[in-house]
Tab-separated table of C-alpha atoms in Angstrom:
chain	number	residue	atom	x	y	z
A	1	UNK	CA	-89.854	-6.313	181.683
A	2	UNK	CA	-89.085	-6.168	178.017
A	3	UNK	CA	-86.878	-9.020	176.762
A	4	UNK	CA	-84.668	-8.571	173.800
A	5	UNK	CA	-84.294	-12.124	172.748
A	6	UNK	CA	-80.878	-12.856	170.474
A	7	UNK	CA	-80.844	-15.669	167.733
A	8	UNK	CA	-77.718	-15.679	165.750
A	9	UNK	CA	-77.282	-18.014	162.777
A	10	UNK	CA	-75.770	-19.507	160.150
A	11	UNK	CA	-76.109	-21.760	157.265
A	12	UNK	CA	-79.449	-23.132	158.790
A	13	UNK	CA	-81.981	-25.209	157.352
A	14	UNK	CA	-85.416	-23.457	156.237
A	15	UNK	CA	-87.562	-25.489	158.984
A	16	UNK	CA	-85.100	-24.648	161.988
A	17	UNK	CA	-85.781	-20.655	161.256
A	18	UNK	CA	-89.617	-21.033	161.049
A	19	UNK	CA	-89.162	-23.299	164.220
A	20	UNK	CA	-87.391	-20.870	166.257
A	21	UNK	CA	-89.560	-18.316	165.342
A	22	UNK	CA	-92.817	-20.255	166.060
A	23	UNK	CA	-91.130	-20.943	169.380
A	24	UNK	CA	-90.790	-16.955	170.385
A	25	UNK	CA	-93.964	-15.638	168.547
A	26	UNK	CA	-96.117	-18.696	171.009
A	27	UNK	CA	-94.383	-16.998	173.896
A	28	UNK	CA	-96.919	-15.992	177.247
A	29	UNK	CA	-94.742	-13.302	177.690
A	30	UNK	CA	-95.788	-10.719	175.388
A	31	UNK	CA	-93.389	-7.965	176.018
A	32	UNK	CA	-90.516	-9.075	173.578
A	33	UNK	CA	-88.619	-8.633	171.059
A	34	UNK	CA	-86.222	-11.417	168.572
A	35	UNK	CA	-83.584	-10.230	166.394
A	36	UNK	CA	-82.282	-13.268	164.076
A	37	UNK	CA	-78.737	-12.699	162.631
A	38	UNK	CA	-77.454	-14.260	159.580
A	39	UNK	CA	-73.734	-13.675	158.352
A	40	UNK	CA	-74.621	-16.373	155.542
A	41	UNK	CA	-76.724	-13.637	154.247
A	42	UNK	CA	-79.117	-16.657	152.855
A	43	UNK	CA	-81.913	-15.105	155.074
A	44	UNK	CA	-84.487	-12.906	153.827
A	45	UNK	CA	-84.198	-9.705	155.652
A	46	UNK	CA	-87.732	-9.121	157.728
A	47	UNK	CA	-88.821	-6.344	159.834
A	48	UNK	CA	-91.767	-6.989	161.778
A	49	UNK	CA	-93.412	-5.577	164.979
A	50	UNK	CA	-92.107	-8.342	166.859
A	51	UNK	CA	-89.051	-9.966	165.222
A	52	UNK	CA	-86.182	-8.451	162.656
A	53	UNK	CA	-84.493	-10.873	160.926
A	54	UNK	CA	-81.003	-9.343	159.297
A	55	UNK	CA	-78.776	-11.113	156.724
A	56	UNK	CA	-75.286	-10.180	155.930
A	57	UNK	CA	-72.688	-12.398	153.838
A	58	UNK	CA	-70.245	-10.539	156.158
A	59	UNK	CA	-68.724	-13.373	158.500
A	60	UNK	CA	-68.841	-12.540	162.102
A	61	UNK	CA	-64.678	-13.441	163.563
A	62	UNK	CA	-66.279	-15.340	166.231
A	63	UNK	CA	-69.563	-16.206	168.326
A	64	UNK	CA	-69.171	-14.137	171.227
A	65	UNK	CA	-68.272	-11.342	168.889
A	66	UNK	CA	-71.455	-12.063	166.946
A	67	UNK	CA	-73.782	-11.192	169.842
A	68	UNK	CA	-72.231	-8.200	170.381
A	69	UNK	CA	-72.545	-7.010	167.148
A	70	UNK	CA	-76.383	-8.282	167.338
A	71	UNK	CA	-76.379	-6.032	170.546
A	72	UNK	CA	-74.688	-2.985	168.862
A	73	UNK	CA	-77.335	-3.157	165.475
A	74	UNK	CA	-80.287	-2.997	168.339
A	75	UNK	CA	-78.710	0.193	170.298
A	76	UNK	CA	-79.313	1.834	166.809
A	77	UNK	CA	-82.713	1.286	166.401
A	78	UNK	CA	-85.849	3.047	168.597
A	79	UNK	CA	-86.531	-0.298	170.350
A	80	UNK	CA	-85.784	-0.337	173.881
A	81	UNK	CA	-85.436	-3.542	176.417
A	82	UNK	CA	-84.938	-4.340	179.818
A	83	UNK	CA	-83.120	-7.888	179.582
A	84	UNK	CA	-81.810	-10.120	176.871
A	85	UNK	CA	-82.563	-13.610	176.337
A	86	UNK	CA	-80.714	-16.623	174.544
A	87	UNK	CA	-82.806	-18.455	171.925
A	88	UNK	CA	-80.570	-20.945	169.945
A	89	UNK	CA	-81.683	-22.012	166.281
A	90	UNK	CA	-81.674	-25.556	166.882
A	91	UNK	CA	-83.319	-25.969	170.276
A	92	UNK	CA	-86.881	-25.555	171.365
A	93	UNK	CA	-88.091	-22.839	173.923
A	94	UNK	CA	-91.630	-23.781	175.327
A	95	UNK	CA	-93.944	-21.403	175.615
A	96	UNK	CA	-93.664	-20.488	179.396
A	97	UNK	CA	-89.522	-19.652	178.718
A	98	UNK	CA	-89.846	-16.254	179.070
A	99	UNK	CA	-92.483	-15.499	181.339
A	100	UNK	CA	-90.457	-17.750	183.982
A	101	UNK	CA	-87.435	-15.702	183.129
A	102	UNK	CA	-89.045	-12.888	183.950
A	103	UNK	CA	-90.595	-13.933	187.603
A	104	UNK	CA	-87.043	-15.082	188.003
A	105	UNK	CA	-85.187	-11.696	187.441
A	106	UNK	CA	-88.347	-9.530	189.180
A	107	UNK	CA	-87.348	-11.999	192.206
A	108	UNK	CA	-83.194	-11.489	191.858
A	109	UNK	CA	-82.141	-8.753	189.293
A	110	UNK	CA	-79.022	-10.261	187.328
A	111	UNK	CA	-78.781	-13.650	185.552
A	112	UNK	CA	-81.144	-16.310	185.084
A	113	UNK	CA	-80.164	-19.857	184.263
A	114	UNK	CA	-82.275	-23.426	185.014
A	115	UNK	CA	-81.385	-25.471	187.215
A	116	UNK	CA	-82.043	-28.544	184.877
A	117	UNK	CA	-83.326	-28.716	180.937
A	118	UNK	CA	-84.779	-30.931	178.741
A	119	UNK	CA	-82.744	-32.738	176.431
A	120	UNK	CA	-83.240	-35.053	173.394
A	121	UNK	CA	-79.901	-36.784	172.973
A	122	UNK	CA	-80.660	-39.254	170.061
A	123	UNK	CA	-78.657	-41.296	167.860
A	124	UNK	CA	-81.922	-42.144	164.946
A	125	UNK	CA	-82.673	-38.457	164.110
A	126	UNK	CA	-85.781	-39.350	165.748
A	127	UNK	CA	-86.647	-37.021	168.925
A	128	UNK	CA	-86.448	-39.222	171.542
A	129	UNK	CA	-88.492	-38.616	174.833
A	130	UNK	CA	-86.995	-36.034	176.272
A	131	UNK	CA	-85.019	-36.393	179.700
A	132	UNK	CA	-83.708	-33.898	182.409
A	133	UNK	CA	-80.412	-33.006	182.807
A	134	UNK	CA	-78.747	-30.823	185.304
A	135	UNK	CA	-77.851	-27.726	183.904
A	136	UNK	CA	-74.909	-26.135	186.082
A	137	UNK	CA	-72.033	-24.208	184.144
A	138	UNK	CA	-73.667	-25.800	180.808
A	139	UNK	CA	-76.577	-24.945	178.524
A	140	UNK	CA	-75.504	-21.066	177.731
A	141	UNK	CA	-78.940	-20.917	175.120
A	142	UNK	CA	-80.784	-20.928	178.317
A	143	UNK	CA	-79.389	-17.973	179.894
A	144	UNK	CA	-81.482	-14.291	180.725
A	145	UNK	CA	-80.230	-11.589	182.172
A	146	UNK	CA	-80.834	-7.623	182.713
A	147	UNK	CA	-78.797	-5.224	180.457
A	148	UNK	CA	-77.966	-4.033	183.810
A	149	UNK	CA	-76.244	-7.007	184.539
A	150	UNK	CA	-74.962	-7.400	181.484
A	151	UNK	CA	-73.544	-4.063	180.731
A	152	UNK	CA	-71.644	-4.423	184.482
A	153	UNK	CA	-70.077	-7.711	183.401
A	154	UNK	CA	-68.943	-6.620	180.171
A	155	UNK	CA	-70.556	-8.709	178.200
A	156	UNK	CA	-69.351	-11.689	176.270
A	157	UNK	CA	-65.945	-13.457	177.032
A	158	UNK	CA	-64.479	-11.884	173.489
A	159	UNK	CA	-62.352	-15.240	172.347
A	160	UNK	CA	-62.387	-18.314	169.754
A	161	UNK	CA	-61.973	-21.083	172.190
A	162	UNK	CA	-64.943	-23.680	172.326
A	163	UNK	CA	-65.374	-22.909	176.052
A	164	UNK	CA	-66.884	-19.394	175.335
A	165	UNK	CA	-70.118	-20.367	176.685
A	166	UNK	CA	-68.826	-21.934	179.825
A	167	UNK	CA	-65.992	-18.890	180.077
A	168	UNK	CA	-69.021	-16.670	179.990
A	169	UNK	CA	-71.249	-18.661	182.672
A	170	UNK	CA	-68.140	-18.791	184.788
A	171	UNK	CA	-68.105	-14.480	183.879
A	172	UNK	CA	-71.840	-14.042	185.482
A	173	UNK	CA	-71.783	-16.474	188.514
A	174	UNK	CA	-68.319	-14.668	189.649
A	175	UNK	CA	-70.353	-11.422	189.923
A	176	UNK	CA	-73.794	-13.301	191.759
A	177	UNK	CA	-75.471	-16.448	191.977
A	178	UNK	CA	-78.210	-16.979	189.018
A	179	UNK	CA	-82.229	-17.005	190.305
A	180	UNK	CA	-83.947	-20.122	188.676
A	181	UNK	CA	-86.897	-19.944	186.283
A	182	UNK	CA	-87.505	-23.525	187.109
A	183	UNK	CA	-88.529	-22.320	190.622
A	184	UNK	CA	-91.559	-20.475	188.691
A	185	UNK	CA	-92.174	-23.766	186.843
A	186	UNK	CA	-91.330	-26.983	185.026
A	187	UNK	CA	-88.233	-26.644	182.547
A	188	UNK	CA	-88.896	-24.593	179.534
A	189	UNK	CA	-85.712	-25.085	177.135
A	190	UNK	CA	-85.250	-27.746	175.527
A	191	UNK	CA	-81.475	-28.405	173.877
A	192	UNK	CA	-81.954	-31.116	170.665
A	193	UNK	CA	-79.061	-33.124	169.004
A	194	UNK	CA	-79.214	-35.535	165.794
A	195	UNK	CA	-83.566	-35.166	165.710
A	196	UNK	CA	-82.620	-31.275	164.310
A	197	UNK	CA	-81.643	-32.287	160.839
A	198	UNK	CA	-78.639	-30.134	161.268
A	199	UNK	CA	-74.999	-30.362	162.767
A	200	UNK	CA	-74.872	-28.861	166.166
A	201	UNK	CA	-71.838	-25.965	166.387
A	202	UNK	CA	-71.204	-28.983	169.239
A	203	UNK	CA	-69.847	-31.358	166.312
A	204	UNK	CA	-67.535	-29.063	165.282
A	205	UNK	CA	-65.898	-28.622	168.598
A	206	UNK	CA	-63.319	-31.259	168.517
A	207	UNK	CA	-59.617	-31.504	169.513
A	208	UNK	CA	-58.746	-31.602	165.602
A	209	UNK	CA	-60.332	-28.312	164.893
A	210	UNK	CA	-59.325	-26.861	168.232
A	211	UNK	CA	-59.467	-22.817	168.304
A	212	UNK	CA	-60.945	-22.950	164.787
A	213	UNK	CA	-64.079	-24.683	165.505
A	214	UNK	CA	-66.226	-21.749	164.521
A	215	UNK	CA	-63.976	-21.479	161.288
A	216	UNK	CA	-64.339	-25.283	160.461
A	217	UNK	CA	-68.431	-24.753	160.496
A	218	UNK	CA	-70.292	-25.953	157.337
A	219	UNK	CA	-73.463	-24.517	156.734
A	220	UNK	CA	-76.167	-27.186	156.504
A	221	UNK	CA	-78.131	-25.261	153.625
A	222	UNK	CA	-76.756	-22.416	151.841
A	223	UNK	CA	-79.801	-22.305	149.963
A	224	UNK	CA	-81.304	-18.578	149.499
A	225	UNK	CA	-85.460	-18.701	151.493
A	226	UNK	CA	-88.023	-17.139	150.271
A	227	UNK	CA	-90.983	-16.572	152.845
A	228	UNK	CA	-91.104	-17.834	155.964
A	229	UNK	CA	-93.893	-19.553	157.614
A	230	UNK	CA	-93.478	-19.877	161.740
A	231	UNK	CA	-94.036	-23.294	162.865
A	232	UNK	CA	-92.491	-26.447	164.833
A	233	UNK	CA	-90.783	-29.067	162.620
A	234	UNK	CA	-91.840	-32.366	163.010
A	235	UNK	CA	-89.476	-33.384	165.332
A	236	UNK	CA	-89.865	-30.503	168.082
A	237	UNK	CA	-94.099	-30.724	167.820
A	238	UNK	CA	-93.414	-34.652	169.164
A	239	UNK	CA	-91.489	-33.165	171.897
A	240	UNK	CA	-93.415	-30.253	172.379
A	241	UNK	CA	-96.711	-32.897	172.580
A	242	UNK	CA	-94.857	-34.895	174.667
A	243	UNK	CA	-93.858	-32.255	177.523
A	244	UNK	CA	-97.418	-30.484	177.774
C-alpha cells in the first residue's frame, strides 16, 4: 500500500528538517509519499517525486486542525495513497517503520500503533541509550492507519486541549483494536527529548499555559533555510548506530 506520511512543523531547527527527511527518504518501504508543513513559512517550498515540503506564514488555529488541512492540500493534488502515517520532526523513524506498518495493516485493515518504542529521555542533551517503553494510549507520532479507517472515524479530535493526541488514540481504539508493527519486528520509532536541540511541543504543555499550549509555542529558529541536505544529526546517528 501507498503511505502518505504527514510531518507538520514549526519554527524548527535546520538539522531536525534534513533529519526527518533522511529518516523517510532511508525508508524499505518504497511506496510513499511525505508532505512537510510549515505555517512559520521559514521553509523553502520543495516539490520532489517523493516529498513536498509547503511553507505558509499563515498560523494553523490548532494541531489537529493542522493535519487536516495537510490532508485537504493532498486531496488537491494527482497523488493518490492508501494509508497515512505520523512522522514527527523531532523523533527518529528507523528504516523498517513503514514497511512494518504496512505488514501490520495487510494483516488487520484500520490502525496501527506499537506496542512499545524507543525512547531517549535525557537530561545532558546528549542521546542517551535508548530504552523501551510501553506505548499504550501514548506516542500518537507512531500511529498508521488506512484512509479507510480514517475517513470512518472522522479524523482528528478537532480541539486545543493538550490531550488531542490521547483524545484521538482513545477516537481509533473505540472503533477496533490497533494490529502491532512490532509483531513484524523490533521497534522502529524512536520519540527524543532534550538530545533534539529543540523544545518538545511537550514543554509547552503545562498547567500555566493550559488550552493555549499550542499558542504559547516559541519557534526554536525562525531563521529563513536555504537548501536542504537529508541527513541524521549527530545525536539521532548515535542512536540510530546504537539500535542496528
Amino acid at each position: 500500500m501507498k503511505f502518505l506520511c504527514l510531518c507538520p512543523t514549526y519554527g524548527r531547527p535546520q538539522h531536525l528538517i534534513e533529519n526527518i527527511l533522511h529518516c523517510f527518504l532511508t525508508q524499505t518501504h518504497k511506496d510513499k509519499f511525505l508532505l512537510i508543513y510549515d505555517d512559520l513559512g521559514t521553509l523553502p517550498e520543495v516539490n520532489e517525486e517523493q516529498y513536498k515540503i509547503v511553507s505558509s506564514a499563515l498560523r494553523i488555529p490548532s494541531l489537529p486542525e493542522k493535519y487536516h488541512v495537510m490532508l485537504n492540500l493532498m486531496e488537491q493534488s494527482d497523488i493518490l495513497w492508501d494509508a497515512v502515517a505520523l512522522m514527527d520532526d523531532d523523533d527518529v523513524y528507523l528504516p523498517r517503520y513503514l514497511e512494518f506498518h504496512n505488514e501490520a495493516l495487510l494483516e488487520r485493515n484500520g490502525w496501527s500503533h506499537p506496542k512499545e518504542v524507543w525512547t531517549t529521555y535525557a537530561d545532558s542533551g546528549v542521546a542517551a541509550s535508548p530504552w523501551l517503553d510501553p506505548a499504550h494510549g501514548r506516542f500518537h507520532g507512531s500511529l498508521a492507519m488506512t484512509q479507510e479507517f480514517l475517513d470512518r472515524v472522522g479524523g482528528w479530535v478537532q480541539t486545543s486541549r493538550a490531550t488531542f493526541d490521547q483524545e484521538f488514540i482513545a477516537r481509533l481504539a473505540k472503533r477496533q483494536s490497533s494490529a502491532d508493527p512490532c509483531l513484524c519486528g523490533p521497534p522502529q520509532y524512536v520519540f527524543r527529548w532534550n538530545d533534539t536541540g529543540a523544545k518538545h511541543a511537550q514543554h509547552y504543555m503545562t498547567n500555566e499555559n493550559g488550552d493555549r499550549w499550542y499558542e504559547s509555542l516559541v519557534p526554536s529558529s525562525a531563521k529563513e533555510m536555504g537548501r536542504l541536505t537529508p541527513q541524521y544529526d549527530v545525536n539521532a546517528s548515535q542512536v540510530v548506530d546504537y539500535l542496528s
